[in-house]
């Protein structure tokens, strides 16, 4: 039987590997831009930043891996979407972002404003990724290192800033901007993409299941325990986002509108704790980014070793670490710039796969249903991604922009609903669950 302290550590590990750079910097940004519409935006943000990631864990736990989930469509799609998601949340975006963001928060505030940050960033990221590789070397100890030590310390520091915020005078809320003035809920929903957590949930599901198995849980209860741990992690995640939203409101009017969330948090922590606040915030960022980075490199290395066993797990750890070290040195703003097209492409596909899998028991989707819906959403997402880069294809772009909710970036939703209904009444009612 799983001991309560082990389940608690497992749940905190699940939260810890989720909670990284994006989870820290985007809630304060939403708080600033949403202004007086913050709570409508917050609940929209929770859907893509908490609820869908937890559903992703449950989905992958049920299918025993992201690759198996993709095979519900076909083997070609399975490998393309799996590798695409792993590259996006790994060496292509999220892992380098942990290095650059933690540098921005922990080291840069202490440097001379006229000093070039190039060499300090190189030195910092070399030490940072070196320590990450060291912890990834023994993946069976990830629960002890993240769940029992670094994550509790992280939560205590965030709670400290939140308590100080409540003892301070009420902040001045700005006027909503950047879409939050008329569509706060939808804009918050889309802002949740930036955390990468729905994509991460599809990756971390198997890592959490593996961690449960390492605790000697009976095989028949593995999915149930992983699901419970994911739900607890989601509740903690939602509470921490609420704390960061409150803290972010104190720094919202201290920086220019549209500044990245890291700058907003610096302004807020300085207001609440003075120069010591910069040290506390820097420690929070390092712990959060470090936990996520370890979780990502561990899980992605395990995946690639499984499908390409010619290279050892440790070789993949080295490759991912070196690549992420190089990419981290383009800086936080540079990473955030090229992230948009990747997220616009992958998020709708990931959400669609989660919806299809979780409705399978009731609607009995055939493989044809999976295939048609997945490829239609992929087509719309590719066009939307190209548009986000300023590339328009005659006729095809006009076609996708004519779909409902195109202005909100949700033009893939109605086709999914219509196709699911059509499939149910034509083939799925007689189909064996896929």
Coordinates of C-alpha atoms in Angstrom, one line a residue:
X1 CA 0.0 0.0 0.0
X2 CA 1.3 3.5 -0.9
X3 CA 2.2 5.5 2.2
X4 CA 0.7 8.9 2.5
X5 CA 4.1 10.6 2.7
X6 CA 5.1 8.9 -0.6
X7 CA 1.9 10.0 -2.3
X8 CA 2.4 13.6 -1.0
X9 CA 6.0 13.6 -2.4
X10 CA 4.7 12.1 -5.7
X11 CA 2.1 14.9 -6.0
X12 CA 4.6 17.6 -5.2
X13 CA 7.0 16.1 -7.7
X14 CA 4.2 16.2 -10.3
X15 CA 3.6 19.9 -9.5
X16 CA 7.3 20.7 -9.4
X17 CA 8.1 19.3 -12.9
X18 CA 5.2 21.3 -14.3
X19 CA 6.0 24.6 -12.6
X20 CA 8.8 26.3 -14.5
X21 CA 9.6 29.5 -16.2
X22 CA 6.3 30.0 -18.1
X23 CA 4.3 29.3 -15.0
X24 CA 6.0 32.1 -13.2
X25 CA 6.1 34.8 -15.9
X26 CA 2.7 34.5 -17.6
X27 CA 0.2 34.9 -14.6
X28 CA 1.6 38.3 -13.7
X29 CA 1.5 39.3 -17.3
X30 CA -2.2 38.3 -17.5
X31 CA -2.8 40.3 -14.2
X32 CA -1.3 43.4 -15.8
X33 CA -3.0 43.2 -19.2
X34 CA -6.4 42.1 -17.9
X35 CA -6.5 44.8 -15.2
X36 CA -10.0 45.1 -13.8
X37 CA -11.1 42.0 -15.8
X38 CA -8.5 39.8 -14.1
X39 CA -10.8 37.2 -12.7
X40 CA -12.6 36.4 -15.9
X41 CA -9.1 36.1 -17.6
X42 CA -7.8 34.0 -14.7
X43 CA -10.5 31.4 -15.1
X44 CA -9.9 31.2 -18.8
X45 CA -6.2 30.8 -18.1
X46 CA -6.9 28.0 -15.7
X47 CA -8.5 25.9 -18.4
X48 CA -5.3 25.7 -20.6
X49 CA -2.8 26.0 -17.8
X50 CA -4.3 23.6 -15.2
X51 CA -7.4 21.6 -16.3
X52 CA -6.1 20.5 -19.7
X53 CA -2.6 19.6 -18.4
X54 CA -4.2 17.3 -15.7
X55 CA -6.5 15.8 -18.3
X56 CA -3.3 15.3 -20.4
X57 CA -1.7 13.3 -17.6
X58 CA -4.8 11.1 -17.2
X59 CA -5.0 10.6 -21.0
X60 CA -1.4 9.5 -21.3
X61 CA -1.6 7.3 -18.1
X62 CA -4.6 5.5 -19.7
X63 CA -2.8 5.0 -23.1
X64 CA 0.6 4.3 -21.5
X65 CA 2.5 7.0 -23.4
X66 CA 2.2 9.9 -25.8
X67 CA 3.3 7.6 -28.7
X68 CA 0.4 5.2 -28.0
X69 CA -2.0 8.1 -27.9
X70 CA -0.8 9.2 -31.4
X71 CA -1.2 5.7 -32.7
X72 CA -4.9 6.1 -32.3
X73 CA -4.7 8.2 -35.4
X74 CA -1.9 6.3 -37.3
X75 CA 1.8 5.4 -36.8
X76 CA 3.1 8.3 -39.0
X77 CA 1.0 10.9 -37.1
X78 CA 2.1 9.3 -33.8
X79 CA 5.8 9.9 -34.4
X80 CA 5.4 13.3 -36.0
X81 CA 3.2 14.8 -33.2
X82 CA 5.2 13.1 -30.4
X83 CA 8.5 14.3 -31.6
X84 CA 7.0 17.8 -32.4
X85 CA 5.6 18.1 -28.8
X86 CA 8.8 16.8 -27.2
X87 CA 11.0 19.2 -29.2
X88 CA 8.7 22.1 -28.4
X89 CA 8.5 21.5 -24.6
X90 CA 12.1 20.3 -24.6
X91 CA 15.2 21.6 -26.3
X92 CA 13.3 23.8 -28.8
X93 CA 11.6 26.1 -26.3
X94 CA 10.9 25.1 -22.7
X95 CA 14.3 23.8 -21.5
X96 CA 16.3 26.8 -22.9
X97 CA 13.7 29.1 -21.4
X98 CA 14.3 27.7 -17.9
X99 CA 18.0 28.7 -18.2
X100 CA 17.4 32.2 -19.6
X101 CA 14.5 33.0 -17.3
X102 CA 16.3 32.0 -14.1
X103 CA 19.3 34.1 -15.2
X104 CA 17.1 37.1 -15.8
X105 CA 15.7 36.8 -12.3
X106 CA 18.5 35.5 -10.2
X107 CA 21.7 37.0 -11.7
X108 CA 20.9 40.0 -14.0
X109 CA 19.4 42.2 -11.2
X110 CA 22.8 42.1 -9.4
X111 CA 24.8 43.1 -12.5
X112 CA 25.9 46.6 -13.4
X113 CA 23.2 48.1 -15.7
X114 CA 25.9 49.1 -18.2
X115 CA 27.6 45.7 -18.2
X116 CA 27.1 43.3 -21.1
X117 CA 25.1 40.2 -20.0
X118 CA 26.6 37.9 -22.7
X119 CA 29.5 36.4 -20.7
X120 CA 27.6 36.2 -17.4
X121 CA 24.7 34.4 -19.2
X122 CA 27.2 31.9 -20.7
X123 CA 28.8 31.2 -17.3
X124 CA 25.5 30.9 -15.5
X125 CA 23.9 28.6 -18.0
X126 CA 27.0 26.4 -18.1
X127 CA 26.7 25.9 -14.3
X128 CA 22.9 25.6 -14.4
X129 CA 22.8 23.0 -17.2
X130 CA 25.7 21.1 -15.7
X131 CA 23.8 20.7 -12.4
X132 CA 20.7 19.7 -14.3
X133 CA 22.6 16.9 -16.1
X134 CA 24.0 15.7 -12.8
X135 CA 20.5 15.3 -11.3
X136 CA 19.1 13.7 -14.5
X137 CA 21.9 11.1 -14.4
X138 CA 19.9 9.0 -11.8
X139 CA 16.2 9.4 -12.8
X140 CA 14.9 6.9 -10.2
X141 CA 15.7 9.5 -7.5
X142 CA 13.6 12.3 -9.0
X143 CA 10.8 12.0 -6.4
X144 CA 13.2 12.5 -3.5
X145 CA 15.1 15.4 -5.1
X146 CA 12.1 17.3 -6.4
X147 CA 9.1 16.2 -4.4
X148 CA 10.7 16.2 -0.9
X149 CA 13.1 19.1 -1.0
X150 CA 13.1 21.7 -3.8
X151 CA 9.4 22.0 -4.4
X152 CA 8.4 22.6 -0.7
X153 CA 11.0 25.3 -0.5
X154 CA 9.6 26.9 -3.7
X155 CA 6.1 26.9 -2.3
X156 CA 7.2 28.4 1.0
X157 CA 8.8 31.3 -0.8
X158 CA 5.8 32.0 -3.0
X159 CA 3.5 31.9 0.1
X160 CA 5.8 34.4 1.8
X161 CA 5.4 37.0 -1.0
X162 CA 1.6 36.4 -1.1
X163 CA 1.2 37.0 2.6
X164 CA 3.2 40.2 2.3
X165 CA 1.0 41.3 -0.6
X166 CA -2.1 40.8 1.5
X167 CA -0.6 43.0 4.3
X168 CA 0.2 45.8 1.8
X169 CA -2.3 48.4 0.6
X170 CA -4.4 47.4 -2.3
X171 CA -2.8 47.7 -5.8
X172 CA -4.0 50.0 -8.5
X173 CA -5.7 47.9 -11.3
X174 CA -5.0 49.1 -14.8
X175 CA -7.5 49.3 -17.6
X176 CA -7.8 46.1 -19.6
X177 CA -5.8 46.0 -22.9
X178 CA -4.5 43.6 -25.6
X179 CA -7.8 41.9 -26.1
X180 CA -8.7 41.6 -22.4
X181 CA -11.1 44.6 -22.6
X182 CA -13.7 42.7 -24.7
X183 CA -12.7 39.0 -24.5
X184 CA -11.0 38.5 -21.2
X185 CA -11.9 34.9 -20.7
X186 CA -10.9 33.8 -24.3
X187 CA -7.7 35.9 -24.2
X188 CA -6.8 34.3 -20.8
X189 CA -7.5 30.9 -22.3
X190 CA -5.1 31.6 -25.1
X191 CA -2.5 33.0 -22.7
X192 CA -2.5 29.6 -21.0
X193 CA -0.9 28.2 -24.1
X194 CA 2.3 30.0 -23.1
X195 CA 2.9 27.8 -20.0
X196 CA 3.3 24.8 -22.4
X197 CA 1.6 22.7 -19.7
X198 CA -1.0 20.9 -21.8
X199 CA 1.9 19.7 -24.0
X200 CA 3.9 19.0 -20.9
X201 CA 1.1 17.0 -19.5
X202 CA 1.1 14.7 -22.5
X203 CA 4.8 14.1 -21.9
X204 CA 4.8 13.9 -18.1
X205 CA 2.0 11.4 -17.9
X206 CA 4.3 8.5 -18.5
X207 CA 7.0 9.9 -16.2
X208 CA 4.5 10.1 -13.4
X209 CA 3.3 6.6 -14.1
X210 CA 6.9 5.3 -14.1
X211 CA 7.4 7.1 -10.7
X212 CA 4.3 5.4 -9.3
X213 CA 5.6 2.0 -10.5
X214 CA 8.9 2.8 -8.8
X215 CA 7.0 3.1 -5.5
X216 CA 5.9 -0.6 -5.9
X217 CA 2.2 0.2 -6.4
X218 CA 0.1 -2.7 -7.6
X219 CA -0.2 -2.5 -11.4
X220 CA -4.0 -2.4 -11.3
X221 CA -3.9 0.8 -9.3
X222 CA -1.1 2.7 -11.2
X223 CA -3.4 4.8 -13.4
X224 CA -5.6 5.6 -10.4
X225 CA -2.7 6.8 -8.3
X226 CA -1.2 8.8 -11.1
X227 CA -4.5 10.4 -11.7
X228 CA -4.9 11.4 -8.1
X229 CA -1.4 12.8 -8.0
X230 CA -2.1 14.8 -11.1
X231 CA -5.3 16.2 -9.6
X232 CA -3.5 17.2 -6.4
X233 CA -0.7 18.8 -8.5
X234 CA -3.4 20.7 -10.5
X235 CA -5.0 22.1 -7.3
X236 CA -1.7 23.3 -6.0
X237 CA -0.9 24.8 -9.5
X238 CA -4.2 26.7 -9.5
X239 CA -3.5 28.1 -6.0
X240 CA 0.0 29.1 -6.9
X241 CA -1.4 30.9 -10.1
X242 CA -3.8 32.7 -7.9
X243 CA -0.9 33.8 -5.6
X244 CA 1.2 35.0 -8.6
X245 CA -1.8 36.9 -10.0
X246 CA -2.2 38.7 -6.7
X247 CA 1.6 39.4 -6.5
X248 CA 1.6 40.5 -10.2
X249 CA -1.0 43.2 -9.5
X250 CA 1.4 45.0 -7.3
X251 CA 4.0 45.3 -10.0
X252 CA 1.6 45.9 -12.9
X253 CA 1.7 49.7 -12.8
X254 CA 5.4 49.9 -12.0
X255 CA 6.5 48.8 -15.5
X256 CA 5.4 49.5 -19.0
X257 CA 2.3 47.8 -20.3
X258 CA 3.2 44.6 -22.1
X259 CA 6.4 44.0 -20.2
X260 CA 7.2 40.3 -19.7
X261 CA 6.0 38.8 -16.5
X262 CA 9.5 38.6 -15.1
X263 CA 9.9 42.4 -15.0
X264 CA 6.4 42.7 -13.4
X265 CA 7.4 40.2 -10.6
X266 CA 10.7 42.1 -10.0
X267 CA 8.8 45.3 -9.5
X268 CA 6.3 43.6 -7.2
X269 CA 8.9 41.8 -5.0
X270 CA 10.9 45.0 -4.7
X271 CA 7.8 46.9 -3.6
X272 CA 7.0 44.2 -1.0
X273 CA 10.4 43.3 0.3
X274 CA 12.9 45.9 -1.0
X275 CA 16.2 44.6 -2.3
X276 CA 15.7 41.4 -0.3
X277 CA 12.7 40.7 -2.5
X278 CA 15.0 40.4 -5.5
X279 CA 16.9 37.7 -3.8
X280 CA 13.7 35.8 -2.8
X281 CA 12.3 36.1 -6.3
X282 CA 15.5 35.0 -7.8
X283 CA 15.6 31.9 -5.6
X284 CA 11.9 31.1 -6.6
X285 CA 12.8 31.3 -10.3
X286 CA 15.9 29.1 -10.0
X287 CA 14.1 26.4 -8.0
X288 CA 11.0 26.4 -10.4
X289 CA 13.1 26.4 -13.5
X290 CA 15.5 23.8 -12.2
X291 CA 12.7 21.4 -11.3
X292 CA 11.0 21.6 -14.7
X293 CA 14.3 21.3 -16.5
X294 CA 15.2 18.1 -14.7
X295 CA 11.8 16.6 -15.4
X296 CA 11.9 17.5 -19.1
X297 CA 15.4 16.3 -19.8
X298 CA 14.7 13.1 -17.9
X299 CA 11.4 12.2 -19.6
X300 CA 12.5 13.2 -23.1
X301 CA 15.8 11.3 -22.8
X302 CA 13.9 8.2 -21.6
X303 CA 11.5 8.5 -24.6
X304 CA 14.3 8.8 -27.2
X305 CA 16.3 6.0 -25.7
X306 CA 13.2 3.8 -25.9
X307 CA 12.6 4.5 -29.6
X308 CA 16.2 4.8 -30.6
X309 CA 18.1 2.5 -28.2
X310 CA 21.3 2.7 -30.2
X311 CA 22.2 5.7 -28.0
X312 CA 22.1 5.3 -24.2
X313 CA 19.9 7.3 -21.9
X314 CA 22.9 9.3 -20.6
X315 CA 24.0 10.2 -24.1
X316 CA 20.6 11.8 -24.7
X317 CA 20.9 13.7 -21.4
X318 CA 24.2 15.1 -22.6
X319 CA 22.9 16.0 -26.1
X320 CA 19.7 17.7 -24.7
X321 CA 21.7 19.6 -22.1
X322 CA 24.3 20.9 -24.5
X323 CA 21.7 21.9 -27.1
X324 CA 19.6 23.7 -24.5
X325 CA 22.7 25.5 -23.1
X326 CA 23.4 26.9 -26.6
X327 CA 19.9 28.0 -27.2
X328 CA 19.4 29.6 -23.8
X329 CA 22.0 32.1 -24.7
X330 CA 19.8 33.9 -27.2
X331 CA 18.0 35.4 -24.1
X332 CA 14.4 35.3 -22.8
X333 CA 12.8 37.8 -25.2
X334 CA 14.3 36.0 -28.1
X335 CA 12.9 32.6 -27.0
X336 CA 9.4 34.2 -26.4
X337 CA 9.4 35.7 -29.9
X338 CA 9.7 32.4 -31.8
X339 CA 7.4 30.4 -29.4
X340 CA 4.1 31.8 -30.8
X341 CA 4.0 29.8 -34.1
X342 CA 5.0 26.6 -32.3
X343 CA 2.2 27.0 -29.7
X344 CA -0.4 27.9 -32.3
X345 CA 0.5 24.8 -34.3
X346 CA 0.7 22.2 -31.5
X347 CA -1.9 23.2 -28.9
X348 CA -5.1 22.6 -30.8
X349 CA -3.8 19.2 -31.9
X350 CA -2.9 18.3 -28.3
X351 CA -6.3 19.5 -26.9
X352 CA -8.1 17.6 -29.6
X353 CA -6.3 14.3 -28.8
X354 CA -7.2 14.8 -25.1
X355 CA -10.8 15.4 -25.9
X356 CA -11.1 12.4 -28.2
X357 CA -9.4 10.0 -25.7
X358 CA -11.4 11.2 -22.7
X359 CA -14.8 10.9 -24.6
X360 CA -13.9 7.5 -26.1
X361 CA -15.7 5.4 -23.4
X362 CA -19.0 7.2 -24.2
X363 CA -18.7 7.9 -27.9
X364 CA -16.7 4.9 -29.0
X365 CA -14.5 6.7 -31.6
X366 CA -13.3 4.6 -34.5
X367 CA -9.8 5.0 -35.8
X368 CA -11.3 6.7 -38.8
X369 CA -12.8 9.3 -36.5
X370 CA -9.5 10.0 -34.8
X371 CA -7.7 10.2 -38.2
X372 CA -10.2 12.6 -39.8
X373 CA -10.5 14.9 -36.9
X374 CA -6.7 14.9 -36.1
X375 CA -5.8 15.8 -39.7
X376 CA -8.4 18.5 -40.1
X377 CA -7.3 20.2 -36.9
X378 CA -3.6 19.8 -38.0
X379 CA -4.4 21.5 -41.3
X380 CA -6.1 24.4 -39.6
X381 CA -3.3 24.7 -37.1
X382 CA -0.6 24.7 -39.8
X383 CA -2.4 27.6 -41.6
X384 CA -2.8 29.5 -38.3
X385 CA 0.8 29.0 -37.4
X386 CA 1.9 30.4 -40.8
X387 CA -0.4 33.4 -40.4
X388 CA 1.2 34.1 -37.0
X389 CA 4.6 34.3 -38.9
X390 CA 3.0 36.7 -41.4
X391 CA 2.7 34.1 -44.2
X392 CA -0.6 33.8 -45.9
X393 CA -1.6 31.2 -48.5
X394 CA -4.2 32.3 -51.0
X395 CA -7.6 30.6 -50.6
X396 CA -6.4 28.3 -47.7
X397 CA -5.8 31.2 -45.3
X398 CA -9.1 32.9 -46.3
X399 CA -10.9 29.5 -45.7
X400 CA -9.6 29.1 -42.2
X401 CA -10.1 32.8 -41.3
X402 CA -13.8 32.5 -42.4
X403 CA -14.4 29.9 -39.7
X404 CA -16.1 31.0 -36.4
X405 CA -13.8 32.2 -33.6
X406 CA -10.9 32.8 -36.0
X407 CA -10.3 36.2 -34.5
X408 CA -9.7 34.5 -31.1
X409 CA -7.5 31.8 -32.6
X410 CA -10.1 29.1 -31.8
X411 CA -11.3 28.4 -35.4
X412 CA -10.4 24.7 -34.9
X413 CA -13.1 24.2 -32.2
X414 CA -16.3 24.1 -34.3
X415 CA -14.9 21.7 -36.9
X416 CA -13.9 19.3 -34.0
X417 CA -17.4 19.5 -32.5
X418 CA -19.2 19.0 -35.8
X419 CA -17.0 16.1 -36.9
X420 CA -17.4 14.3 -33.5
X421 CA -21.2 14.6 -33.8
X422 CA -21.2 13.4 -37.4
X423 CA -18.9 10.5 -36.6
X424 CA -21.0 9.4 -33.6
X425 CA -24.2 9.2 -35.7
X426 CA -22.6 7.5 -38.7
X427 CA -20.0 5.1 -37.4
X428 CA -19.1 5.4 -33.7
X429 CA -22.3 4.0 -32.2
X430 CA -21.5 0.6 -33.8
X431 CA -17.7 0.8 -33.3
X432 CA -15.7 -1.0 -30.7
X433 CA -13.8 1.6 -28.5
X434 CA -10.5 2.5 -30.1

